[in-house]
Amino acid sequence: MTVDDPEIDLLTEAFLRQPARYTSHQVAAMAGVPVYRARRYWRALGFANVADDAVVFTDADVEALRTLVSLVGDGSYDEEHMLLVTRALGRATAALAESQAELGAETLDQAGVPLAERSTAWRARADRVVPSLEQLLVYTWRRQLASAAGRIVDQEVGTVRLAVGFADMVGFTRMSRQIPEKELAGLVERFEGRSADVVTSSGGRVVKTLGDSVLFVADSAAVAAEIALRLIQVHAPDRAMPDLRVGLALGLVISRMGDVFGTTVNLASRLTSLAPAGGVLVDPELAGGLTGTAGFALTPAEPMTAKGLGELRPSLLTRAPRQ
């Protein structure tokens, strides 16, 4: 379907809650900026360019563009940082919208709605759920922003000392070729859901999930170690789930736009690939951070060589025997 398809027009209006009134040039003019600058913001938000004469924009588009321009105009952000903000918003909300659309489609499938009636059903569903989801989105964002701001308010900008962990499923690629797609999707959903529960409930933060793996961070070695062992424990009873392996490293991390980078992250990733199935490998820095912490046991592993990282002298992390 194209932007001129009547069904798409009706569906778009149902979700946007406003009729399309303007072209891109009209929106830019009302916001007081050249159209090239407006398009730069829209691309950063993840929206494709449209034809000059396409009437696809609403009053909300005008207001959003005016808001972006005013945040730069009053000095809250410079142009570069405003584009970074819009890109982060675009990435986060695109993933969220995609998942919600997929779940909505599954709901209609389960209700037995024929494809020929899907557009009408979608519009009715939008009337019911969009206002509530919008409220939840703003609520969740405010809570997350308050938590993040409180955490980094007294840190150096950009670089922070963190424990970094990777957990992935052993042999996932091979297994994914051998089981039905629906079963594979269910396995990935269980892995991501349980992993996120373990990380957050233990005091860590999920940075991202990649289907068969999860990247997380924690403020201390002890919290990261607890997360790693709990991940192994929680997933083990699921017979359909491949064995997990986890790598942990402690050190300086570059934190940018919700992601983390640097040698510590690379080291944690490499340790994961070297860890035995069902095991947790940690670097010496993180092992040192567990000194004097009850409940953990460390067994030196054989020295290993990793490309770009040199010789590694990791330890195998396990639970300490109960006294």
PDB file of C-alpha atoms in Angstrom:
ATOM      1  CA  MET A   1       0.000   0.000   0.000  1.00  0.00           C
ATOM      2  CA  THR A   2       1.120   3.585  -0.640  1.00  0.00           C
ATOM      3  CA  VAL A   3       0.478   6.809   1.228  1.00  0.00           C
ATOM      4  CA  ASP A   4      -2.453   7.366  -1.173  1.00  0.00           C
ATOM      5  CA  ASP A   5      -4.170   4.117  -0.180  1.00  0.00           C
ATOM      6  CA  PRO A   6      -7.502   5.014   1.506  1.00  0.00           C
ATOM      7  CA  GLU A   7      -7.229   2.122   3.962  1.00  0.00           C
ATOM      8  CA  ILE A   8      -3.789   3.257   5.091  1.00  0.00           C
ATOM      9  CA  ASP A   9      -5.032   6.838   5.378  1.00  0.00           C
ATOM     10  CA  LEU A  10      -7.875   5.749   7.668  1.00  0.00           C
ATOM     11  CA  LEU A  11      -5.590   3.538   9.724  1.00  0.00           C
ATOM     12  CA  THR A  12      -2.961   6.273  10.082  1.00  0.00           C
ATOM     13  CA  GLU A  13      -5.584   8.745  11.236  1.00  0.00           C
ATOM     14  CA  ALA A  14      -6.891   6.260  13.785  1.00  0.00           C
ATOM     15  CA  PHE A  15      -3.470   5.983  15.418  1.00  0.00           C
ATOM     16  CA  LEU A  16      -2.425   9.622  15.055  1.00  0.00           C
ATOM     17  CA  ARG A  17      -5.825  10.775  16.359  1.00  0.00           C
ATOM     18  CA  GLN A  18      -5.716  13.693  13.910  1.00  0.00           C
ATOM     19  CA  PRO A  19      -6.440  14.121  10.192  1.00  0.00           C
ATOM     20  CA  ALA A  20      -3.638  14.768   7.713  1.00  0.00           C
ATOM     21  CA  ARG A  21      -3.729  18.414   6.621  1.00  0.00           C
ATOM     22  CA  TYR A  22      -0.304  19.576   5.492  1.00  0.00           C
ATOM     23  CA  THR A  23       2.631  18.948   3.173  1.00  0.00           C
ATOM     24  CA  SER A  24       6.218  18.934   4.414  1.00  0.00           C
ATOM     25  CA  HIS A  25       6.776  22.458   3.095  1.00  0.00           C
ATOM     26  CA  GLN A  26       3.696  23.745   4.898  1.00  0.00           C
ATOM     27  CA  VAL A  27       4.768  22.176   8.198  1.00  0.00           C
ATOM     28  CA  ALA A  28       8.268  23.618   7.888  1.00  0.00           C
ATOM     29  CA  ALA A  29       6.899  27.060   7.075  1.00  0.00           C
ATOM     30  CA  MET A  30       4.553  27.043  10.086  1.00  0.00           C
ATOM     31  CA  ALA A  31       7.454  25.998  12.321  1.00  0.00           C
ATOM     32  CA  GLY A  32       9.626  28.740  10.849  1.00  0.00           C
ATOM     33  CA  VAL A  33      12.439  26.552   9.489  1.00  0.00           C
ATOM     34  CA  PRO A  34      13.677  25.567   6.028  1.00  0.00           C
ATOM     35  CA  VAL A  35      12.270  22.258   4.831  1.00  0.00           C
ATOM     36  CA  TYR A  36      15.759  20.715   4.679  1.00  0.00           C
ATOM     37  CA  ARG A  37      16.131  21.265   8.428  1.00  0.00           C
ATOM     38  CA  ALA A  38      12.691  19.823   9.117  1.00  0.00           C
ATOM     39  CA  ARG A  39      13.582  16.741   7.078  1.00  0.00           C
ATOM     40  CA  ARG A  40      16.820  16.354   9.003  1.00  0.00           C
ATOM     41  CA  TYR A  41      14.822  16.104  12.234  1.00  0.00           C
ATOM     42  CA  TRP A  42      12.260  13.749  10.687  1.00  0.00           C
ATOM     43  CA  ARG A  43      14.993  11.443   9.370  1.00  0.00           C
ATOM     44  CA  ALA A  44      16.630  11.444  12.810  1.00  0.00           C
ATOM     45  CA  LEU A  45      13.284  10.401  14.284  1.00  0.00           C
ATOM     46  CA  GLY A  46      13.161   7.545  11.769  1.00  0.00           C
ATOM     47  CA  PHE A  47      10.601   8.971   9.336  1.00  0.00           C
ATOM     48  CA  ALA A  48      11.187   8.589   5.598  1.00  0.00           C
ATOM     49  CA  ASN A  49      11.119  11.523   3.215  1.00  0.00           C
ATOM     50  CA  VAL A  50       7.795  11.975   1.402  1.00  0.00           C
ATOM     51  CA  ALA A  51       6.928  13.720  -1.846  1.00  0.00           C
ATOM     52  CA  ASP A  52       6.709  17.499  -1.670  1.00  0.00           C
ATOM     53  CA  ASP A  53       2.990  17.467  -2.489  1.00  0.00           C
ATOM     54  CA  ALA A  54       2.041  14.575  -0.160  1.00  0.00           C
ATOM     55  CA  VAL A  55      -0.529  15.684   2.414  1.00  0.00           C
ATOM     56  CA  VAL A  56       0.459  13.399   5.285  1.00  0.00           C
ATOM     57  CA  PHE A  57       1.240  15.729   8.193  1.00  0.00           C
ATOM     58  CA  THR A  58      -1.029  16.734  11.070  1.00  0.00           C
ATOM     59  CA  ASP A  59      -1.222  19.547  13.604  1.00  0.00           C
ATOM     60  CA  ALA A  60       0.840  17.342  15.932  1.00  0.00           C
ATOM     61  CA  ASP A  61       3.673  17.324  13.381  1.00  0.00           C
ATOM     62  CA  VAL A  62       3.657  21.123  13.360  1.00  0.00           C
ATOM     63  CA  GLU A  63       3.725  21.269  17.157  1.00  0.00           C
ATOM     64  CA  ALA A  64       6.513  18.673  17.400  1.00  0.00           C
ATOM     65  CA  LEU A  65       8.697  20.533  14.913  1.00  0.00           C
ATOM     66  CA  ARG A  66       8.103  23.816  16.737  1.00  0.00           C
ATOM     67  CA  THR A  67       9.148  22.109  19.969  1.00  0.00           C
ATOM     68  CA  LEU A  68      12.391  20.831  18.453  1.00  0.00           C
ATOM     69  CA  VAL A  69      13.197  24.262  17.048  1.00  0.00           C
ATOM     70  CA  SER A  70      12.417  26.018  20.342  1.00  0.00           C
ATOM     71  CA  LEU A  71      14.659  23.658  22.350  1.00  0.00           C
ATOM     72  CA  VAL A  72      17.548  24.687  20.110  1.00  0.00           C
ATOM     73  CA  GLY A  73      16.506  28.315  19.985  1.00  0.00           C
ATOM     74  CA  ASP A  74      16.386  28.778  23.775  1.00  0.00           C
ATOM     75  CA  GLY A  75      19.759  27.073  24.284  1.00  0.00           C
ATOM     76  CA  SER A  76      18.479  23.889  25.928  1.00  0.00           C
ATOM     77  CA  TYR A  77      20.312  21.909  23.226  1.00  0.00           C
ATOM     78  CA  ASP A  78      22.623  22.779  20.384  1.00  0.00           C
ATOM     79  CA  GLU A  79      21.779  21.397  16.949  1.00  0.00           C
ATOM     80  CA  GLU A  80      24.099  18.380  17.262  1.00  0.00           C
ATOM     81  CA  HIS A  81      22.676  17.300  20.620  1.00  0.00           C
ATOM     82  CA  MET A  82      19.112  17.874  19.428  1.00  0.00           C
ATOM     83  CA  LEU A  83      19.759  15.451  16.573  1.00  0.00           C
ATOM     84  CA  LEU A  84      21.189  12.931  19.050  1.00  0.00           C
ATOM     85  CA  VAL A  85      18.045  13.251  21.168  1.00  0.00           C
ATOM     86  CA  THR A  86      15.775  12.750  18.175  1.00  0.00           C
ATOM     87  CA  ARG A  87      17.750   9.714  16.977  1.00  0.00           C
ATOM     88  CA  ALA A  88      17.511   8.137  20.423  1.00  0.00           C
ATOM     89  CA  LEU A  89      13.767   8.810  20.510  1.00  0.00           C
ATOM     90  CA  GLY A  90      13.367   7.396  17.027  1.00  0.00           C
ATOM     91  CA  ARG A  91      15.242   4.168  17.770  1.00  0.00           C
ATOM     92  CA  ALA A  92      13.516   3.530  21.076  1.00  0.00           C
ATOM     93  CA  THR A  93       9.991   4.271  19.896  1.00  0.00           C
ATOM     94  CA  ALA A  94      10.431   2.408  16.595  1.00  0.00           C
ATOM     95  CA  ALA A  95      11.282  -0.779  18.460  1.00  0.00           C
ATOM     96  CA  LEU A  96       8.422  -0.208  20.884  1.00  0.00           C
ATOM     97  CA  ALA A  97       5.915   0.499  18.115  1.00  0.00           C
ATOM     98  CA  GLU A  98       7.017  -2.540  16.123  1.00  0.00           C
ATOM     99  CA  SER A  99       6.547  -4.851  19.091  1.00  0.00           C
ATOM    100  CA  GLN A 100       3.139  -3.380  19.944  1.00  0.00           C
ATOM    101  CA  ALA A 101       1.986  -3.683  16.334  1.00  0.00           C
ATOM    102  CA  GLU A 102       3.092  -7.330  16.256  1.00  0.00           C
ATOM    103  CA  LEU A 103       1.251  -8.072  19.486  1.00  0.00           C
ATOM    104  CA  GLY A 104      -1.821  -6.302  18.136  1.00  0.00           C
ATOM    105  CA  ALA A 105      -1.710  -8.414  14.993  1.00  0.00           C
ATOM    106  CA  GLU A 106      -1.396 -11.582  17.086  1.00  0.00           C
ATOM    107  CA  THR A 107      -4.433 -10.536  19.109  1.00  0.00           C
ATOM    108  CA  LEU A 108      -6.477 -10.092  15.930  1.00  0.00           C
ATOM    109  CA  ASP A 109      -5.252 -13.457  14.631  1.00  0.00           C
ATOM    110  CA  GLN A 110      -6.253 -15.185  17.839  1.00  0.00           C
ATOM    111  CA  ALA A 111      -9.664 -13.528  17.643  1.00  0.00           C
ATOM    112  CA  GLY A 112     -10.112 -14.981  14.153  1.00  0.00           C
ATOM    113  CA  VAL A 113     -10.421 -11.615  12.377  1.00  0.00           C
ATOM    114  CA  PRO A 114     -10.219 -12.222   8.584  1.00  0.00           C
ATOM    115  CA  LEU A 115      -7.555 -10.296   6.663  1.00  0.00           C
ATOM    116  CA  ALA A 116     -10.250  -8.470   4.698  1.00  0.00           C
ATOM    117  CA  GLU A 117     -11.569  -7.010   7.961  1.00  0.00           C
ATOM    118  CA  ARG A 118      -8.186  -6.378   9.569  1.00  0.00           C
ATOM    119  CA  SER A 119      -7.997  -2.647   8.825  1.00  0.00           C
ATOM    120  CA  THR A 120     -11.405  -1.966  10.375  1.00  0.00           C
ATOM    121  CA  ALA A 121     -10.496  -4.045  13.421  1.00  0.00           C
ATOM    122  CA  TRP A 122      -7.188  -2.204  13.750  1.00  0.00           C
ATOM    123  CA  ARG A 123      -8.976   1.139  13.814  1.00  0.00           C
ATOM    124  CA  ALA A 124     -11.372  -0.037  16.502  1.00  0.00           C
ATOM    125  CA  ARG A 125      -8.436  -1.359  18.514  1.00  0.00           C
ATOM    126  CA  ALA A 126      -6.613   1.963  18.165  1.00  0.00           C
ATOM    127  CA  ASP A 127      -9.586   3.780  19.673  1.00  0.00           C
ATOM    128  CA  ARG A 128      -9.420   1.486  22.699  1.00  0.00           C
ATOM    129  CA  VAL A 129      -5.707   1.168  23.396  1.00  0.00           C
ATOM    130  CA  VAL A 130      -3.783   4.160  22.002  1.00  0.00           C
ATOM    131  CA  PRO A 131      -4.806   6.672  24.736  1.00  0.00           C
ATOM    132  CA  SER A 132      -3.880   4.182  27.475  1.00  0.00           C
ATOM    133  CA  LEU A 133      -0.584   3.173  25.863  1.00  0.00           C
ATOM    134  CA  GLU A 134       0.313   6.830  25.375  1.00  0.00           C
ATOM    135  CA  GLN A 135      -0.252   7.473  29.076  1.00  0.00           C
ATOM    136  CA  LEU A 136       1.848   4.438  30.039  1.00  0.00           C
ATOM    137  CA  LEU A 137       4.630   5.478  27.673  1.00  0.00           C
ATOM    138  CA  VAL A 138       4.958   8.928  29.236  1.00  0.00           C
ATOM    139  CA  TYR A 139       4.735   7.479  32.762  1.00  0.00           C
ATOM    140  CA  THR A 140       7.441   4.887  32.084  1.00  0.00           C
ATOM    141  CA  TRP A 141       9.714   7.413  30.384  1.00  0.00           C
ATOM    142  CA  ARG A 142       9.454   9.832  33.307  1.00  0.00           C
ATOM    143  CA  ARG A 143      10.266   7.065  35.782  1.00  0.00           C
ATOM    144  CA  GLN A 144      13.227   5.869  33.709  1.00  0.00           C
ATOM    145  CA  LEU A 145      14.507   9.428  33.243  1.00  0.00           C
ATOM    146  CA  ALA A 146      14.308  10.105  36.981  1.00  0.00           C
ATOM    147  CA  SER A 147      16.249   6.913  37.685  1.00  0.00           C
ATOM    148  CA  ALA A 148      18.916   7.618  35.056  1.00  0.00           C
ATOM    149  CA  ALA A 149      19.372  11.247  36.088  1.00  0.00           C
ATOM    150  CA  GLY A 150      19.736  10.298  39.728  1.00  0.00           C
ATOM    151  CA  ARG A 151      22.297   7.651  38.835  1.00  0.00           C
ATOM    152  CA  ILE A 152      24.600   9.802  36.689  1.00  0.00           C
ATOM    153  CA  VAL A 153      24.153  13.269  38.231  1.00  0.00           C
ATOM    154  CA  ASP A 154      27.504  13.076  40.044  1.00  0.00           C
ATOM    155  CA  GLN A 155      29.413  11.033  37.444  1.00  0.00           C
ATOM    156  CA  GLU A 156      31.886  12.188  34.844  1.00  0.00           C
ATOM    157  CA  VAL A 157      30.090  12.657  31.548  1.00  0.00           C
ATOM    158  CA  GLY A 158      30.612   9.845  29.066  1.00  0.00           C
ATOM    159  CA  THR A 159      32.918   7.508  31.010  1.00  0.00           C
ATOM    160  CA  VAL A 160      31.997   5.531  34.115  1.00  0.00           C
ATOM    161  CA  ARG A 161      33.303   2.492  35.973  1.00  0.00           C
ATOM    162  CA  LEU A 162      30.836  -0.370  35.589  1.00  0.00           C
ATOM    163  CA  ALA A 163      30.587  -4.124  35.674  1.00  0.00           C
ATOM    164  CA  VAL A 164      29.569  -5.370  32.224  1.00  0.00           C
ATOM    165  CA  GLY A 165      28.012  -8.735  31.474  1.00  0.00           C
ATOM    166  CA  PHE A 166      27.112 -10.666  28.352  1.00  0.00           C
ATOM    167  CA  ALA A 167      24.950 -13.779  28.464  1.00  0.00           C
ATOM    168  CA  ASP A 168      24.195 -15.849  25.387  1.00  0.00           C
ATOM    169  CA  MET A 169      22.692 -19.170  24.422  1.00  0.00           C
ATOM    170  CA  VAL A 170      25.187 -21.804  23.334  1.00  0.00           C
ATOM    171  CA  GLY A 171      24.568 -23.217  19.861  1.00  0.00           C
ATOM    172  CA  PHE A 172      21.614 -20.926  19.177  1.00  0.00           C
ATOM    173  CA  THR A 173      22.375 -20.451  15.470  1.00  0.00           C
ATOM    174  CA  ARG A 174      22.449 -24.183  14.814  1.00  0.00           C
ATOM    175  CA  MET A 175      19.320 -24.797  16.871  1.00  0.00           C
ATOM    176  CA  SER A 176      17.429 -21.971  15.117  1.00  0.00           C
ATOM    177  CA  ARG A 177      17.681 -23.906  11.852  1.00  0.00           C
ATOM    178  CA  GLN A 178      16.174 -27.025  13.394  1.00  0.00           C
ATOM    179  CA  ILE A 179      12.977 -25.868  15.109  1.00  0.00           C
ATOM    180  CA  PRO A 180       9.775 -24.209  13.771  1.00  0.00           C
ATOM    181  CA  GLU A 181       9.731 -20.416  13.644  1.00  0.00           C
ATOM    182  CA  LYS A 182       6.883 -20.108  16.131  1.00  0.00           C
ATOM    183  CA  GLU A 183       8.729 -22.271  18.641  1.00  0.00           C
ATOM    184  CA  LEU A 184      11.903 -20.256  18.084  1.00  0.00           C
ATOM    185  CA  ALA A 185      10.041 -16.984  18.664  1.00  0.00           C
ATOM    186  CA  GLY A 186       8.589 -18.315  21.902  1.00  0.00           C
ATOM    187  CA  LEU A 187      12.028 -19.391  23.110  1.00  0.00           C
ATOM    188  CA  VAL A 188      13.519 -15.962  22.379  1.00  0.00           C
ATOM    189  CA  GLU A 189      10.638 -14.239  24.167  1.00  0.00           C
ATOM    190  CA  ARG A 190      11.129 -16.435  27.247  1.00  0.00           C
ATOM    191  CA  PHE A 191      14.866 -15.769  27.220  1.00  0.00           C
ATOM    192  CA  GLU A 192      14.514 -12.014  26.900  1.00  0.00           C
ATOM    193  CA  GLY A 193      11.676 -11.758  29.418  1.00  0.00           C
ATOM    194  CA  ARG A 194      13.283 -13.905  32.106  1.00  0.00           C
ATOM    195  CA  SER A 195      16.683 -12.313  31.564  1.00  0.00           C
ATOM    196  CA  ALA A 196      15.266  -8.804  31.923  1.00  0.00           C
ATOM    197  CA  ASP A 197      13.453  -9.837  35.123  1.00  0.00           C
ATOM    198  CA  VAL A 198      16.647 -11.268  36.610  1.00  0.00           C
ATOM    199  CA  VAL A 199      18.801  -8.273  35.689  1.00  0.00           C
ATOM    200  CA  THR A 200      16.429  -5.581  36.920  1.00  0.00           C
ATOM    201  CA  SER A 201      15.294  -7.381  40.069  1.00  0.00           C
ATOM    202  CA  SER A 202      18.944  -7.917  41.047  1.00  0.00           C
ATOM    203  CA  GLY A 203      19.815  -4.243  40.680  1.00  0.00           C
ATOM    204  CA  GLY A 204      21.350  -4.203  37.200  1.00  0.00           C
ATOM    205  CA  ARG A 205      20.271  -2.594  33.946  1.00  0.00           C
ATOM    206  CA  VAL A 206      19.607  -4.211  30.587  1.00  0.00           C
ATOM    207  CA  VAL A 207      21.454  -2.325  27.850  1.00  0.00           C
ATOM    208  CA  LYS A 208      20.081  -4.371  24.968  1.00  0.00           C
ATOM    209  CA  THR A 209      18.985  -7.825  23.908  1.00  0.00           C
ATOM    210  CA  LEU A 210      19.939  -9.433  20.605  1.00  0.00           C
ATOM    211  CA  GLY A 211      17.644 -12.432  20.423  1.00  0.00           C
ATOM    212  CA  ASP A 212      20.086 -15.032  21.701  1.00  0.00           C
ATOM    213  CA  SER A 213      22.068 -12.730  24.013  1.00  0.00           C
ATOM    214  CA  VAL A 214      21.662  -9.958  26.552  1.00  0.00           C
ATOM    215  CA  LEU A 215      24.072  -7.166  27.470  1.00  0.00           C
ATOM    216  CA  PHE A 216      23.717  -5.768  30.979  1.00  0.00           C
ATOM    217  CA  VAL A 217      25.591  -3.491  33.363  1.00  0.00           C
ATOM    218  CA  ALA A 218      25.765  -3.121  37.122  1.00  0.00           C
ATOM    219  CA  ASP A 219      27.343  -0.635  39.495  1.00  0.00           C
ATOM    220  CA  SER A 220      29.316  -3.262  41.406  1.00  0.00           C
ATOM    221  CA  ALA A 221      31.078  -6.572  40.876  1.00  0.00           C
ATOM    222  CA  ALA A 222      28.838  -8.289  43.433  1.00  0.00           C
ATOM    223  CA  VAL A 223      25.622  -7.266  41.703  1.00  0.00           C
ATOM    224  CA  ALA A 224      26.966  -8.393  38.309  1.00  0.00           C
ATOM    225  CA  ALA A 225      28.089 -11.724  39.760  1.00  0.00           C
ATOM    226  CA  GLU A 226      24.690 -12.316  41.331  1.00  0.00           C
ATOM    227  CA  ILE A 227      22.965 -11.532  38.027  1.00  0.00           C
ATOM    228  CA  ALA A 228      25.219 -13.905  36.098  1.00  0.00           C
ATOM    229  CA  LEU A 229      24.643 -16.858  38.422  1.00  0.00           C
ATOM    230  CA  ARG A 230      20.909 -16.198  38.623  1.00  0.00           C
ATOM    231  CA  LEU A 231      20.658 -16.096  34.828  1.00  0.00           C
ATOM    232  CA  ILE A 232      22.218 -19.553  34.620  1.00  0.00           C
ATOM    233  CA  GLN A 233      19.956 -20.830  37.400  1.00  0.00           C
ATOM    234  CA  VAL A 234      16.690 -19.373  36.100  1.00  0.00           C
ATOM    235  CA  HIS A 235      17.063 -20.623  32.526  1.00  0.00           C
ATOM    236  CA  ALA A 236      18.433 -24.082  33.354  1.00  0.00           C
ATOM    237  CA  PRO A 237      15.067 -25.801  34.101  1.00  0.00           C
ATOM    238  CA  ASP A 238      13.729 -24.925  30.630  1.00  0.00           C
ATOM    239  CA  ARG A 239      14.591 -28.040  28.622  1.00  0.00           C
ATOM    240  CA  ALA A 240      13.985 -26.264  25.328  1.00  0.00           C
ATOM    241  CA  MET A 241      16.471 -23.537  26.251  1.00  0.00           C
ATOM    242  CA  PRO A 242      20.113 -24.063  25.235  1.00  0.00           C
ATOM    243  CA  ASP A 243      22.737 -23.749  27.956  1.00  0.00           C
ATOM    244  CA  LEU A 244      23.756 -20.225  28.831  1.00  0.00           C
ATOM    245  CA  ARG A 245      27.267 -18.893  29.220  1.00  0.00           C
ATOM    246  CA  VAL A 246      28.194 -15.538  30.738  1.00  0.00           C
ATOM    247  CA  GLY A 247      31.231 -13.258  30.635  1.00  0.00           C
ATOM    248  CA  LEU A 248      31.824 -10.456  33.154  1.00  0.00           C
ATOM    249  CA  ALA A 249      34.362  -7.628  33.207  1.00  0.00           C
ATOM    250  CA  LEU A 250      34.843  -4.572  35.416  1.00  0.00           C
ATOM    251  CA  GLY A 251      36.346  -1.275  34.303  1.00  0.00           C
ATOM    252  CA  LEU A 252      35.834   2.040  32.582  1.00  0.00           C
ATOM    253  CA  VAL A 253      32.985   2.109  30.085  1.00  0.00           C
ATOM    254  CA  ILE A 254      31.942   4.740  27.573  1.00  0.00           C
ATOM    255  CA  SER A 255      28.233   5.341  28.039  1.00  0.00           C
ATOM    256  CA  ARG A 256      26.486   7.066  25.145  1.00  0.00           C
ATOM    257  CA  MET A 257      22.861   7.343  24.064  1.00  0.00           C
ATOM    258  CA  GLY A 258      21.759   4.354  26.109  1.00  0.00           C
ATOM    259  CA  ASP A 259      24.548   2.055  24.878  1.00  0.00           C
ATOM    260  CA  VAL A 260      27.979   1.171  26.275  1.00  0.00           C
ATOM    261  CA  PHE A 261      31.314   0.844  24.499  1.00  0.00           C
ATOM    262  CA  GLY A 262      34.982   0.340  25.168  1.00  0.00           C
ATOM    263  CA  THR A 263      37.585  -2.250  26.101  1.00  0.00           C
ATOM    264  CA  THR A 264      35.639  -3.460  29.139  1.00  0.00           C
ATOM    265  CA  VAL A 265      32.614  -4.227  26.971  1.00  0.00           C
ATOM    266  CA  ASN A 266      34.788  -6.000  24.393  1.00  0.00           C
ATOM    267  CA  LEU A 267      36.435  -8.023  27.166  1.00  0.00           C
ATOM    268  CA  ALA A 268      33.096  -9.149  28.609  1.00  0.00           C
ATOM    269  CA  SER A 269      31.954 -10.194  25.135  1.00  0.00           C
ATOM    270  CA  ARG A 270      35.148 -12.156  24.516  1.00  0.00           C
ATOM    271  CA  LEU A 271      34.943 -13.906  27.886  1.00  0.00           C
ATOM    272  CA  THR A 272      31.403 -14.988  27.045  1.00  0.00           C
ATOM    273  CA  SER A 273      32.570 -16.709  23.867  1.00  0.00           C
ATOM    274  CA  LEU A 274      35.280 -18.494  25.884  1.00  0.00           C
ATOM    275  CA  ALA A 275      33.065 -19.495  28.815  1.00  0.00           C
ATOM    276  CA  PRO A 276      31.955 -23.122  29.144  1.00  0.00           C
ATOM    277  CA  ALA A 277      28.283 -23.987  28.680  1.00  0.00           C
ATOM    278  CA  GLY A 278      26.494 -23.250  31.927  1.00  0.00           C
ATOM    279  CA  GLY A 279      29.502 -21.324  33.245  1.00  0.00           C
ATOM    280  CA  VAL A 280      30.539 -17.768  34.104  1.00  0.00           C
ATOM    281  CA  LEU A 281      33.991 -16.382  33.296  1.00  0.00           C
ATOM    282  CA  VAL A 282      35.161 -13.138  34.931  1.00  0.00           C
ATOM    283  CA  ASP A 283      38.186 -10.936  34.334  1.00  0.00           C
ATOM    284  CA  PRO A 284      40.781 -10.290  37.112  1.00  0.00           C
ATOM    285  CA  GLU A 285      39.404  -6.805  37.792  1.00  0.00           C
ATOM    286  CA  LEU A 286      35.941  -8.122  38.550  1.00  0.00           C
ATOM    287  CA  ALA A 287      37.366 -11.040  40.506  1.00  0.00           C
ATOM    288  CA  GLY A 288      39.246  -8.517  42.629  1.00  0.00           C
ATOM    289  CA  GLY A 289      36.027  -6.602  43.158  1.00  0.00           C
ATOM    290  CA  LEU A 290      34.519  -9.702  44.773  1.00  0.00           C
ATOM    291  CA  THR A 291      37.260  -9.953  47.386  1.00  0.00           C
ATOM    292  CA  GLY A 292      35.684 -10.272  50.804  1.00  0.00           C
ATOM    293  CA  THR A 293      32.193 -10.726  49.359  1.00  0.00           C
ATOM    294  CA  ALA A 294      30.417 -13.755  50.773  1.00  0.00           C
ATOM    295  CA  GLY A 295      28.522 -16.214  48.596  1.00  0.00           C
ATOM    296  CA  PHE A 296      30.869 -16.447  45.598  1.00  0.00           C
ATOM    297  CA  ALA A 297      33.735 -18.768  44.724  1.00  0.00           C
ATOM    298  CA  LEU A 298      36.431 -18.129  42.107  1.00  0.00           C
ATOM    299  CA  THR A 299      38.540 -20.810  40.431  1.00  0.00           C
ATOM    300  CA  PRO A 300      41.418 -19.687  38.211  1.00  0.00           C
ATOM    301  CA  ALA A 301      40.948 -20.816  34.606  1.00  0.00           C
ATOM    302  CA  GLU A 302      43.635 -21.594  32.062  1.00  0.00           C
ATOM    303  CA  PRO A 303      45.215 -18.461  30.538  1.00  0.00           C
ATOM    304  CA  MET A 304      43.657 -17.591  27.180  1.00  0.00           C
ATOM    305  CA  THR A 305      44.682 -15.379  24.296  1.00  0.00           C
ATOM    306  CA  ALA A 306      42.120 -13.074  22.694  1.00  0.00           C
ATOM    307  CA  LYS A 307      42.739 -11.123  19.521  1.00  0.00           C
ATOM    308  CA  GLY A 308      43.131  -7.435  20.297  1.00  0.00           C
ATOM    309  CA  LEU A 309      43.056  -8.046  24.064  1.00  0.00           C
ATOM    310  CA  GLY A 310      46.199 -10.095  24.585  1.00  0.00           C
ATOM    311  CA  GLU A 311      46.528 -12.801  27.213  1.00  0.00           C
ATOM    312  CA  LEU A 312      43.554 -13.228  29.518  1.00  0.00           C
ATOM    313  CA  ARG A 313      43.692 -14.780  32.967  1.00  0.00           C
ATOM    314  CA  PRO A 314      40.019 -15.259  33.828  1.00  0.00           C
ATOM    315  CA  SER A 315      38.393 -17.080  36.699  1.00  0.00           C
ATOM    316  CA  LEU A 316      35.359 -19.326  36.774  1.00  0.00           C
ATOM    317  CA  LEU A 317      32.646 -17.917  39.024  1.00  0.00           C
ATOM    318  CA  THR A 318      30.397 -20.233  41.046  1.00  0.00           C
ATOM    319  CA  ARG A 319      28.354 -20.142  44.227  1.00  0.00           C
ATOM    320  CA  ALA A 320      30.354 -20.650  47.397  1.00  0.00           C
ATOM    321  CA  PRO A 321      29.426 -23.832  49.272  1.00  0.00           C
ATOM    322  CA  ARG A 322      27.078 -23.224  52.157  1.00  0.00           C
ATOM    323  CA  GLN A 323      28.756 -23.553  55.535  1.00  0.00           C
TER     324      GLN A 323
END
